[in-house]
XYZ file of C-alpha atoms in Angstrom:
677
model
C 0.000 0.000 0.000
C 2.905 2.356 0.647
C 4.205 1.679 -2.855
C 0.714 1.953 -4.302
C 0.441 5.454 -2.864
C 3.731 6.422 -4.526
C 2.592 4.879 -7.831
C -0.766 6.681 -7.630
C 0.959 10.062 -7.259
C 3.187 9.338 -10.249
C 0.234 8.179 -12.376
C -2.333 10.851 -11.498
C -1.764 14.124 -13.374
C -2.133 17.077 -10.968
C -2.618 18.332 -7.432
C -6.468 18.352 -7.507
C -6.456 14.623 -8.294
C -3.809 13.948 -5.633
C -5.834 15.829 -3.008
C -9.020 14.032 -4.091
C -7.413 10.621 -3.599
C -6.019 11.615 -0.193
C -9.452 12.799 0.939
C -11.080 9.627 -0.419
C -8.600 7.496 1.509
C -9.279 9.431 4.706
C -13.039 9.080 4.182
C -12.705 5.328 3.579
C -10.670 4.894 6.761
C -13.186 6.896 8.820
C -16.080 4.938 7.338
C -14.377 1.664 8.243
C -13.910 2.888 11.811
C -17.543 4.028 11.993
C -18.924 0.609 11.039
C -16.305 -1.330 13.022
C -17.607 -4.451 14.720
C -14.274 -5.461 16.169
C -13.254 -7.530 13.176
C -9.942 -7.823 11.451
C -11.244 -6.259 8.244
C -11.438 -2.808 9.804
C -7.770 -2.843 10.732
C -6.863 -3.999 7.236
C -8.789 -1.145 5.605
C -7.498 1.536 7.989
C -3.866 0.425 7.732
C -4.115 0.145 3.942
C -5.579 3.639 3.589
C -3.042 5.106 5.999
C -0.101 3.450 4.231
C -1.274 4.575 0.804
C -1.774 8.127 2.073
C 1.723 8.130 3.569
C 3.134 6.922 0.246
C 1.461 9.767 -1.662
C 2.574 12.302 0.935
C 6.158 11.008 0.861
C 6.623 11.299 -2.898
C 4.787 14.643 -3.109
C 6.844 16.101 -0.277
C 10.105 14.855 -1.737
C 9.251 16.216 -5.185
C 8.727 19.648 -3.657
C 11.721 19.450 -1.319
C 14.258 18.594 -4.011
C 12.775 21.085 -6.453
C 15.349 23.001 -8.433
C 14.304 25.011 -11.458
C 15.787 23.303 -14.540
C 17.471 25.207 -17.317
C 14.878 27.018 -19.417
C 16.561 26.614 -22.812
C 19.809 25.351 -24.378
C 22.789 27.628 -23.735
C 26.548 27.712 -24.220
C 28.289 29.140 -21.178
C 31.681 29.384 -19.533
C 31.543 29.011 -15.760
C 33.257 27.891 -12.581
C 31.930 24.864 -10.713
C 32.788 22.497 -7.891
C 33.149 18.842 -8.874
C 30.762 16.644 -6.872
C 31.286 13.333 -8.660
C 33.645 11.869 -11.259
C 32.574 8.789 -13.251
C 35.057 7.544 -15.880
C 33.437 5.751 -18.841
C 36.466 4.316 -20.711
C 34.537 2.228 -23.291
C 32.841 5.401 -24.550
C 35.914 7.597 -24.226
C 34.060 9.876 -21.795
C 34.206 11.097 -18.210
C 30.911 12.055 -16.567
C 30.924 14.879 -14.021
C 28.338 16.118 -11.572
C 28.983 19.809 -10.979
C 27.712 22.575 -8.698
C 28.155 25.915 -10.577
C 29.515 28.754 -8.493
C 30.182 31.591 -10.950
C 29.279 32.415 -14.545
C 32.233 33.837 -16.439
C 30.477 34.523 -19.726
C 27.712 33.484 -22.069
C 28.689 32.254 -25.514
C 25.671 33.374 -27.459
C 22.308 34.320 -25.991
C 22.352 34.640 -22.191
C 19.853 32.836 -19.964
C 17.943 35.173 -17.672
C 17.466 32.421 -15.090
C 21.175 31.659 -14.669
C 22.403 28.112 -14.104
C 20.761 25.382 -11.970
C 22.331 24.271 -8.701
C 23.601 20.987 -10.128
C 24.640 19.873 -13.621
C 25.659 16.630 -15.272
C 28.282 16.904 -18.000
C 30.118 14.510 -20.286
C 33.729 15.295 -21.155
C 35.892 13.681 -23.779
C 38.550 11.651 -21.991
C 41.216 13.613 -23.906
C 39.901 16.875 -22.395
C 39.909 15.537 -18.827
C 42.765 17.263 -16.967
C 45.161 15.143 -14.956
C 44.637 15.358 -11.205
C 40.983 16.407 -11.381
C 39.025 14.819 -8.534
C 35.963 15.295 -6.394
C 35.916 18.602 -4.560
C 37.993 20.479 -7.141
C 36.864 23.830 -8.559
C 37.211 24.029 -12.335
C 36.675 26.592 -15.071
C 35.197 25.243 -18.314
C 32.810 25.855 -21.169
C 29.802 23.687 -21.936
C 26.716 23.403 -24.051
C 23.839 22.792 -21.648
C 20.286 21.648 -22.291
C 17.353 20.979 -19.945
C 17.095 17.347 -18.779
C 15.382 15.570 -21.676
C 11.990 13.887 -21.306
C 11.398 10.524 -23.023
C 12.312 10.752 -26.702
C 9.240 8.691 -27.618
C 6.464 7.127 -25.517
C 7.889 4.310 -23.410
C 11.500 5.518 -23.545
C 13.681 6.385 -20.553
C 12.431 9.440 -18.658
C 15.634 11.188 -17.629
C 13.751 14.399 -16.794
C 12.047 12.661 -13.856
C 15.256 11.027 -12.660
C 17.141 14.331 -12.908
C 14.435 16.182 -10.958
C 14.746 13.906 -7.939
C 18.528 13.888 -8.271
C 18.575 17.698 -8.167
C 20.098 18.005 -11.664
C 18.803 20.985 -13.617
C 20.791 20.650 -16.842
C 22.868 18.181 -18.762
C 25.215 18.524 -21.682
C 28.759 18.282 -22.969
C 31.768 20.211 -21.734
C 34.743 21.183 -23.846
C 38.232 22.466 -23.229
C 40.279 24.148 -22.207
C 39.454 23.080 -18.648
C 41.303 24.890 -15.890
C 41.615 23.536 -12.332
C 41.090 26.622 -10.155
C 41.644 24.722 -6.894
C 42.477 21.041 -6.312
C 40.044 18.513 -4.918
C 39.823 17.174 -1.402
C 40.028 13.509 -2.448
C 43.193 12.971 -4.451
C 42.858 10.074 -6.825
C 39.052 10.156 -6.757
C 38.390 8.543 -3.375
C 38.687 4.990 -2.087
C 36.130 3.540 -4.505
C 37.831 4.974 -7.587
C 41.304 3.992 -6.383
C 40.179 0.448 -5.614
C 38.520 0.106 -9.021
C 41.629 1.401 -10.781
C 43.834 -0.979 -8.784
C 41.726 -4.001 -9.716
C 41.690 -3.056 -13.410
C 45.481 -2.698 -13.299
C 45.767 -6.273 -12.021
C 43.277 -7.893 -14.432
C 43.110 -6.588 -17.990
C 40.206 -6.190 -20.396
C 36.565 -6.910 -19.731
C 37.440 -9.405 -16.995
C 39.189 -6.661 -15.023
C 36.264 -4.286 -15.454
C 33.851 -6.936 -14.191
C 36.169 -7.740 -11.258
C 36.071 -4.040 -10.344
C 32.270 -4.019 -10.625
C 32.008 -7.039 -8.308
C 34.124 -5.292 -5.676
C 32.993 -1.673 -5.921
C 29.867 -1.570 -8.096
C 31.673 0.624 -10.654
C 30.418 -0.596 -14.056
C 31.698 2.340 -16.112
C 34.767 0.520 -17.465
C 32.962 -2.599 -18.758
C 33.323 -2.789 -22.578
C 30.048 -2.167 -24.368
C 29.980 -5.565 -26.099
C 30.627 -7.388 -22.817
C 27.926 -5.378 -21.021
C 25.436 -6.167 -23.793
C 26.345 -9.867 -23.702
C 25.827 -9.984 -19.921
C 22.478 -8.229 -20.369
C 21.257 -10.570 -23.103
C 22.406 -13.623 -21.129
C 20.475 -12.523 -18.027
C 23.632 -12.017 -15.965
C 23.510 -8.251 -15.428
C 22.422 -8.730 -11.813
C 25.925 -10.017 -11.061
C 27.348 -6.579 -11.904
C 25.038 -4.585 -9.631
C 26.143 -4.815 -6.016
C 23.163 -6.453 -4.318
C 22.274 -9.493 -2.239
C 24.863 -11.813 -3.752
C 27.728 -9.431 -2.991
C 26.534 -8.336 0.456
C 25.995 -11.960 1.449
C 29.496 -12.920 0.307
C 31.089 -10.010 2.184
C 29.141 -10.687 5.374
C 29.833 -14.417 5.181
C 33.573 -13.996 4.606
C 33.940 -11.446 7.415
C 31.921 -13.540 9.873
C 33.920 -16.665 9.068
C 37.270 -14.901 9.428
C 36.336 -13.160 12.689
C 34.862 -16.328 14.169
C 37.882 -18.468 13.222
C 40.411 -15.938 14.456
C 38.682 -15.313 17.784
C 38.202 -19.049 18.314
C 41.990 -19.451 18.356
C 41.828 -18.101 21.917
C 40.370 -20.706 24.321
C 39.543 -18.019 26.884
C 37.496 -15.986 24.348
C 35.793 -19.115 23.073
C 34.693 -20.046 26.608
C 33.713 -16.613 27.937
C 32.294 -14.704 24.954
C 29.478 -15.428 22.494
C 31.693 -15.428 19.436
C 28.853 -15.920 16.869
C 27.283 -12.652 18.048
C 30.610 -10.840 17.790
C 31.101 -12.275 14.311
C 27.574 -11.159 13.382
C 28.393 -7.646 14.611
C 31.543 -7.601 12.487
C 29.484 -8.778 9.523
C 26.996 -5.947 10.086
C 29.812 -3.373 10.158
C 31.259 -4.898 6.975
C 27.846 -4.745 5.240
C 27.391 -1.063 6.100
C 30.935 -0.153 5.078
C 30.662 -2.067 1.805
C 27.333 -0.359 1.028
C 28.895 3.080 1.524
C 31.983 2.105 -0.495
C 29.918 0.990 -3.496
C 27.829 4.159 -3.695
C 24.718 3.132 -1.709
C 22.580 2.337 -4.763
C 19.032 1.062 -4.198
C 19.824 -2.695 -4.599
C 22.806 -2.331 -2.272
C 20.800 -0.487 0.396
C 18.030 -3.072 0.149
C 20.534 -5.901 0.489
C 22.317 -4.204 3.374
C 19.045 -3.729 5.255
C 18.137 -7.353 4.583
C 21.530 -8.552 5.823
C 21.221 -6.496 9.014
C 17.727 -7.863 9.623
C 18.956 -11.430 9.086
C 21.806 -10.897 11.545
C 19.409 -9.375 14.078
C 16.969 -12.256 13.656
C 19.749 -14.791 14.132
C 20.874 -12.970 17.279
C 17.311 -13.045 18.646
C 16.729 -16.660 17.655
C 13.990 -15.769 15.142
C 13.382 -17.062 11.625
C 15.497 -14.781 9.451
C 14.551 -14.995 5.775
C 10.840 -14.163 5.368
C 8.681 -11.853 3.282
C 8.505 -9.539 6.315
C 12.221 -9.062 5.808
C 11.578 -7.974 2.215
C 8.807 -5.635 3.345
C 11.070 -4.030 5.932
C 13.747 -3.352 3.343
C 11.181 -1.913 0.908
C 9.676 0.367 3.554
C 13.084 1.734 4.551
C 14.001 2.482 0.927
C 10.629 4.117 0.197
C 10.747 6.263 3.325
C 14.010 7.863 2.174
C 13.764 7.557 -1.623
C 10.109 7.074 -2.609
C 10.909 7.929 -6.235
C 12.996 4.747 -6.434
C 9.754 2.783 -6.819
C 9.444 3.936 -10.438
C 12.939 2.786 -11.380
C 13.835 -0.656 -12.748
C 16.534 -1.139 -10.107
C 14.045 -1.139 -7.205
C 11.529 -3.269 -9.056
C 13.999 -5.888 -10.288
C 15.752 -6.128 -6.938
C 12.657 -6.598 -4.799
C 10.854 -8.784 -7.336
C 13.773 -11.211 -7.450
C 14.147 -11.629 -3.688
C 10.354 -11.782 -3.187
C 10.063 -14.541 -5.792
C 12.898 -16.533 -4.219
C 11.499 -16.347 -0.679
C 7.903 -16.994 -1.757
C 9.011 -20.038 -3.746
C 11.029 -21.596 -0.942
C 8.334 -20.860 1.659
C 5.841 -22.937 -0.342
C 5.203 -26.197 1.600
C 5.596 -28.440 -1.443
C 8.914 -26.860 -2.413
C 10.120 -27.168 1.191
C 9.358 -30.872 1.104
C 11.067 -31.360 -2.247
C 14.328 -29.806 -1.159
C 14.396 -30.585 2.570
C 17.550 -32.250 3.957
C 17.477 -36.044 3.949
C 19.727 -39.092 4.014
C 20.895 -39.660 0.452
C 23.960 -40.158 -1.670
C 26.158 -37.249 -2.632
C 25.090 -37.600 -6.266
C 21.411 -37.363 -5.333
C 22.128 -34.367 -3.080
C 23.983 -32.608 -5.907
C 21.147 -33.335 -8.348
C 18.570 -31.871 -5.955
C 20.696 -28.763 -5.417
C 21.027 -28.232 -9.167
C 17.286 -28.778 -9.576
C 16.636 -26.237 -6.815
C 18.910 -23.718 -8.505
C 17.256 -24.293 -11.885
C 13.743 -23.996 -10.434
C 14.717 -20.820 -8.600
C 16.209 -19.391 -11.787
C 13.079 -20.137 -13.791
C 10.812 -18.541 -11.177
C 13.044 -15.471 -10.910
C 13.133 -15.110 -14.710
C 9.335 -15.344 -14.805
C 9.088 -12.649 -12.116
C 11.593 -10.322 -13.757
C 10.527 -10.692 -17.396
C 7.505 -8.329 -17.198
C 9.704 -5.698 -15.516
C 12.409 -6.077 -18.168
C 9.857 -5.872 -20.986
C 8.217 -2.789 -19.460
C 11.406 -0.805 -18.887
C 13.819 -2.157 -21.513
C 11.384 -3.717 -24.052
C 13.417 -6.927 -24.174
C 14.250 -9.865 -21.924
C 16.713 -12.746 -22.086
C 15.218 -16.230 -22.353
C 18.153 -18.384 -21.253
C 19.074 -16.564 -18.047
C 17.898 -19.349 -15.728
C 20.228 -21.837 -17.422
C 23.179 -19.421 -17.557
C 22.773 -18.564 -13.882
C 23.162 -22.219 -12.854
C 26.827 -21.817 -13.797
C 27.302 -18.079 -13.252
C 26.011 -17.747 -9.687
C 28.112 -20.555 -8.125
C 31.131 -19.465 -10.170
C 30.814 -15.878 -8.951
C 29.864 -16.668 -5.346
C 32.186 -19.540 -4.508
C 35.117 -18.965 -6.864
C 35.518 -15.399 -8.136
C 34.597 -13.341 -5.078
C 36.556 -15.381 -2.467
C 39.640 -15.433 -4.715
C 39.272 -11.700 -5.368
C 39.070 -11.071 -1.618
C 42.258 -13.116 -1.140
C 43.938 -11.201 -3.944
C 43.157 -7.857 -2.291
C 44.335 -9.206 1.062
C 47.635 -10.503 -0.312
C 48.158 -7.256 -2.259
C 48.938 -5.689 1.116
C 52.228 -7.599 1.042
C 52.651 -7.571 -2.728
C 51.774 -11.257 -3.266
C 48.326 -11.004 -4.842
C 49.297 -11.701 -8.472
C 48.597 -15.487 -8.459
C 45.082 -14.841 -7.178
C 44.492 -12.097 -9.739
C 45.492 -14.539 -12.486
C 42.868 -16.981 -11.207
C 40.260 -14.188 -11.075
C 41.050 -13.269 -14.688
C 40.720 -16.883 -15.845
C 37.406 -17.412 -14.034
C 35.891 -14.167 -15.290
C 37.160 -14.910 -18.789
C 35.139 -18.124 -18.696
C 32.124 -16.202 -17.383
C 32.359 -13.725 -20.267
C 32.793 -16.528 -22.802
C 29.618 -18.178 -21.522
C 27.763 -14.829 -21.581
C 28.701 -14.251 -25.233
C 27.756 -17.838 -26.133
C 24.322 -17.515 -24.523
C 23.755 -14.000 -25.870
C 24.452 -15.090 -29.447
C 22.303 -18.220 -29.271
C 19.210 -18.224 -31.524
C 16.224 -16.728 -29.738
C 18.307 -15.565 -26.784
C 16.297 -12.358 -26.423
C 12.592 -11.675 -26.864
C 11.534 -8.111 -27.706
C 8.237 -6.294 -27.214
C 7.210 -2.726 -28.058
C 6.324 -0.271 -25.313
C 3.944 -2.049 -22.914
C 0.659 -0.398 -21.828
C 0.756 0.748 -18.203
C -2.433 -1.147 -17.453
C -1.010 -4.456 -18.667
C 2.056 -4.018 -16.500
C -0.036 -3.063 -13.457
C -2.161 -6.212 -13.828
C 0.925 -8.452 -13.929
C 2.437 -6.721 -10.880
C -0.801 -7.124 -8.893
C -1.031 -10.766 -9.915
C 2.577 -11.429 -8.955
C 2.143 -9.841 -5.523
C -1.076 -11.766 -4.920
C 0.664 -15.027 -5.838
C 3.609 -14.303 -3.527
C 1.654 -13.155 -0.466
C -1.100 -15.760 -0.143
C -0.509 -19.275 1.166
C -3.869 -20.955 0.477
C -5.575 -21.938 -2.768
C -6.848 -18.383 -3.131
C -3.394 -17.542 -4.470
C -4.452 -19.203 -7.749
C -6.712 -16.203 -8.400
C -3.477 -14.445 -9.393
C -3.555 -16.324 -12.688
C -6.411 -14.101 -13.904
C -4.658 -10.678 -13.796
C -1.330 -12.221 -14.880
C -2.846 -13.866 -17.953
C -4.919 -10.789 -18.846
C -1.923 -8.469 -18.422
C 0.426 -10.724 -20.395
C -2.113 -11.157 -23.176
C -2.734 -7.419 -23.306
C 1.004 -6.741 -23.563
C 1.652 -9.369 -26.242
C -1.407 -8.494 -28.349
C -0.806 -4.727 -28.266
C 0.161 -3.881 -31.868
C 3.565 -2.250 -32.245
C 3.575 1.363 -33.435
C 3.912 1.908 -37.168
C 5.585 5.278 -36.742
C 7.791 6.742 -34.000
C 8.753 10.418 -34.090
C 11.161 12.066 -31.638
C 10.281 15.346 -29.969
C 12.701 17.386 -32.084
C 11.298 16.009 -35.354
C 14.766 15.031 -36.552
C 14.321 11.281 -36.243
C 11.523 8.925 -37.147
C 11.214 5.168 -37.426
C 8.720 3.663 -39.869
C 7.741 0.013 -39.632
C 8.384 -1.899 -42.833
C 6.337 -4.692 -44.385
C 8.686 -7.371 -42.992
C 8.296 -6.120 -39.387
C 11.581 -4.232 -39.058
C 11.888 -0.463 -38.789
C 13.548 2.011 -41.118
C 15.086 5.263 -39.897
C 14.822 8.620 -41.620
C 18.448 9.705 -41.170
C 21.405 7.553 -42.134
C 23.618 9.248 -39.534
C 21.454 8.670 -36.481
C 23.605 8.105 -33.388
C 23.974 4.801 -31.584
C 21.653 5.835 -28.750
C 18.932 7.015 -31.141
C 19.060 3.830 -33.204
C 18.953 1.643 -30.094
C 16.170 3.647 -28.446
C 13.909 3.607 -31.522
C 14.517 -0.102 -32.140
C 13.763 -1.053 -28.529
C 10.562 0.978 -28.344
C 9.411 -0.521 -31.618
C 9.985 -4.021 -30.233
C 12.955 -4.845 -32.498
C 16.020 -6.754 -31.334
C 18.691 -5.734 -33.785
C 19.911 -2.916 -35.967
C 17.260 -0.933 -37.868
C 17.530 -0.272 -41.597
C 17.234 3.111 -43.327
C 14.305 4.625 -45.154
C 16.384 5.492 -48.219
C 17.016 1.742 -48.760
C 13.320 0.798 -48.870
C 11.532 0.073 -52.134
C 8.413 1.874 -50.947
C 10.347 5.078 -50.244
C 11.952 7.797 -52.330
C 14.507 9.969 -50.587
C 16.531 12.988 -51.622
C 19.026 14.922 -49.582
C 16.226 17.024 -48.066
C 13.027 14.944 -48.130
C 11.764 11.381 -47.864
C 8.435 10.137 -49.193
C 7.316 6.691 -48.052
C 4.184 4.629 -48.648
C 2.916 2.112 -46.097
C 0.024 -0.291 -46.644
C -1.921 -0.915 -43.420
C -5.397 -2.445 -43.183
C -5.968 -2.207 -46.917
C -5.192 1.509 -46.993
C -2.138 3.231 -48.355
C -0.590 5.794 -46.035
C 1.745 8.358 -47.552
C 4.294 9.931 -45.218
C 6.594 12.845 -46.015
C 9.456 13.913 -43.740
C 12.203 16.511 -44.051
C 15.691 15.175 -43.405
C 17.937 18.242 -43.570
C 18.057 21.815 -42.333
C 18.120 23.236 -45.868
C 15.008 25.080 -47.073
C 12.683 23.351 -49.512
C 10.802 25.415 -52.136
C 7.482 26.290 -50.495
C 5.356 25.689 -53.569
C 6.670 22.157 -54.067
C 6.375 21.373 -50.351
C 2.786 22.649 -50.179
C 1.836 20.588 -53.233
C 3.381 17.478 -51.684
C 1.567 18.098 -48.395
C -1.804 18.029 -50.151
C -1.086 14.488 -51.380
C 0.296 13.166 -48.069
C -1.466 11.727 -45.032
C 1.280 12.655 -42.558
C 3.964 15.336 -42.852
C 6.826 15.533 -40.353
C 9.482 18.213 -40.055
C 11.969 19.528 -37.536
C 11.162 23.027 -38.859
C 8.005 25.115 -38.904
C 5.978 24.123 -41.959
C 4.148 26.692 -44.099
C 0.560 27.323 -43.050
C -0.710 26.092 -46.393
C 0.973 22.721 -45.821
C -2.173 20.781 -44.928
C -1.805 17.013 -45.038
C -4.839 14.772 -45.172
C -4.504 13.438 -41.624
C -1.685 14.712 -39.417
C 0.907 17.480 -39.431
C 3.882 17.282 -37.083
C 6.268 20.214 -37.243
C 8.380 22.036 -34.662
C 5.568 23.992 -32.916
C 3.324 20.942 -32.570
C 6.096 18.579 -31.464
C 7.248 21.151 -28.889
C 3.816 20.783 -27.256
C 3.382 17.029 -27.597
C 6.889 15.632 -27.219
C 7.691 12.351 -28.943
C 4.852 10.512 -30.655
C 3.960 6.876 -31.378
C 1.340 6.240 -34.076
C -0.507 3.015 -34.886
C -1.886 3.489 -38.379
C -4.352 0.588 -38.348
C -6.347 1.979 -35.437
C -5.360 5.636 -35.802
C -4.093 5.609 -32.227
C -1.695 8.402 -31.255
C 0.291 8.336 -28.019
C 2.266 11.399 -26.937
C 4.942 11.844 -24.300
C 3.300 14.948 -22.870
C -0.333 14.659 -21.850
C -2.862 17.413 -21.411
C -3.126 18.480 -17.774
C 0.026 16.712 -16.600
C 1.335 18.933 -13.793
C 4.184 16.881 -12.446
C 6.994 19.307 -11.769
C 9.421 17.791 -14.303
C 6.940 17.722 -17.173
C 5.186 20.698 -18.702
C 1.504 20.454 -19.523
C 0.717 20.176 -23.216
C -2.337 19.232 -25.312
C -2.495 15.997 -27.228
C -2.138 15.866 -31.002
C -5.466 15.696 -32.781
C -5.603 14.587 -36.435
C -7.331 16.819 -38.953
C -10.781 15.516 -39.750
């Protein structure tokens, strides 16, 4: 209910609707109290209404508290700023900085009356990054800044919302010369950066980058092809510091402390060494969480580890769904906006599915300890791991499809090898390597780490390149996703046969998602890029020089796993340097689409004549008033109001990024696009 309150605030458009829901919840709670006959139902209703109200209040309050006016328009400016964070991205040849501007030196071009926001995020070319720059330094640089971008098309990543809650008011690219006005207070970038750099110096290539990610959570150095292979193979969770890593750290620390203290007979007889070891494990979990950046999965795992240690100390059952709920409540109390992110959803869905599965009586009986041969024991453990992997994949697939529009199909099989390899081989050897590095003898262990991670990467590439390794879906309707989430929670929480009711919303939601037709046309908010679905089910892009991110984003939101083609290569299209004309047959009707593809002016008379014969005309510029297509006109003024657009030609359905009446602080209100009748 706490999460439902957060989700309701994010879904409802404006403050009148938020206030209406809060009042309705209060009225429902009071009504339940008024008709109370001492039953349990009253408490359920009152607690549910209170929790949902608290969730709405939390996210609304946080949205107002972190409010920082974003940049009003793109600018080029030279300014001084304090460096708050440094994130090297070697595979992309970039360094990402979070900056707090302190002084504007000059505007290059038109000045912004509102000045600069309190925090910025910039990308620098690695060649422009000055040596010795670290967190806390004050630098002088020039940059082209833009407001945090909303989703490029419906269903794409909403960085504007993420930036709002992160306090970032502008993003862009910096360029040299960059002058260090005063040095930083953390030479070398802090412990996390130094540790990551040390590990990568000991193990080369993608294996070294993954070893650094396992230890510190820093994924910036992982080569792009290796990161994509891990994602397609369903192994990305190994790179995000979460339960697997926290458990390994706590377990290693507890074992070492317990063994070392037990060497003293007096301590072993007079002190409760398991409790001391548990305390050391708790300290290690907290320190490791801080070291790795305190991301949502890490915080959740740290809270869970602390609760397990506390339960063990009190003699209570440790791993239960109440443990998951406690971790979720703590995260939502401090970061309620995390609920909307894939990290929170994937993390909690995975651990909920695992605990719910192994709490089921039949599963407990299947995998309970018994007298048997070692071969039978090993077979049951492998079967348990496979069953767990399948259930986790089933739980995570809707989340992956909703946020990323694709999901790996062989992850449960790959994880049978990857999880034991990482948990029982790579991480203990890496810990030994770091320990022996203190005396300069860690190189044999680093060699073993490199060999093990090399095998892990080889398996990831093999699985990722297997036929049918990834299934893709276009942007999923919110309602379909909500039904599957409700069904999954119902299935996990109930213990009686009533849990089977969950099949109804899960099946309806999955069917709705699969049967939703993919869009025939995607247009970005600036009008520069469009993707048109071809007769063979692929998509063709308007511009041959679209960047990697644009190509990937349009393909994913169209439900395509692979590289898109180009409109100029299609038989049903005719393209010049400045214009493209394409015909698309849908539902027995021919749709003619015209789009400009350059900034050069087109003769008005010819353009107006073409518009009269076209159903849809798209341009990044303002079209002449007499350009009146038969169905829909999308030029700069209209796209500035609607944002990106997805169009399904068969049904005439138009979905826009910006919706009329949407008053969330990071998204301006804008009317929907209405076709000409």
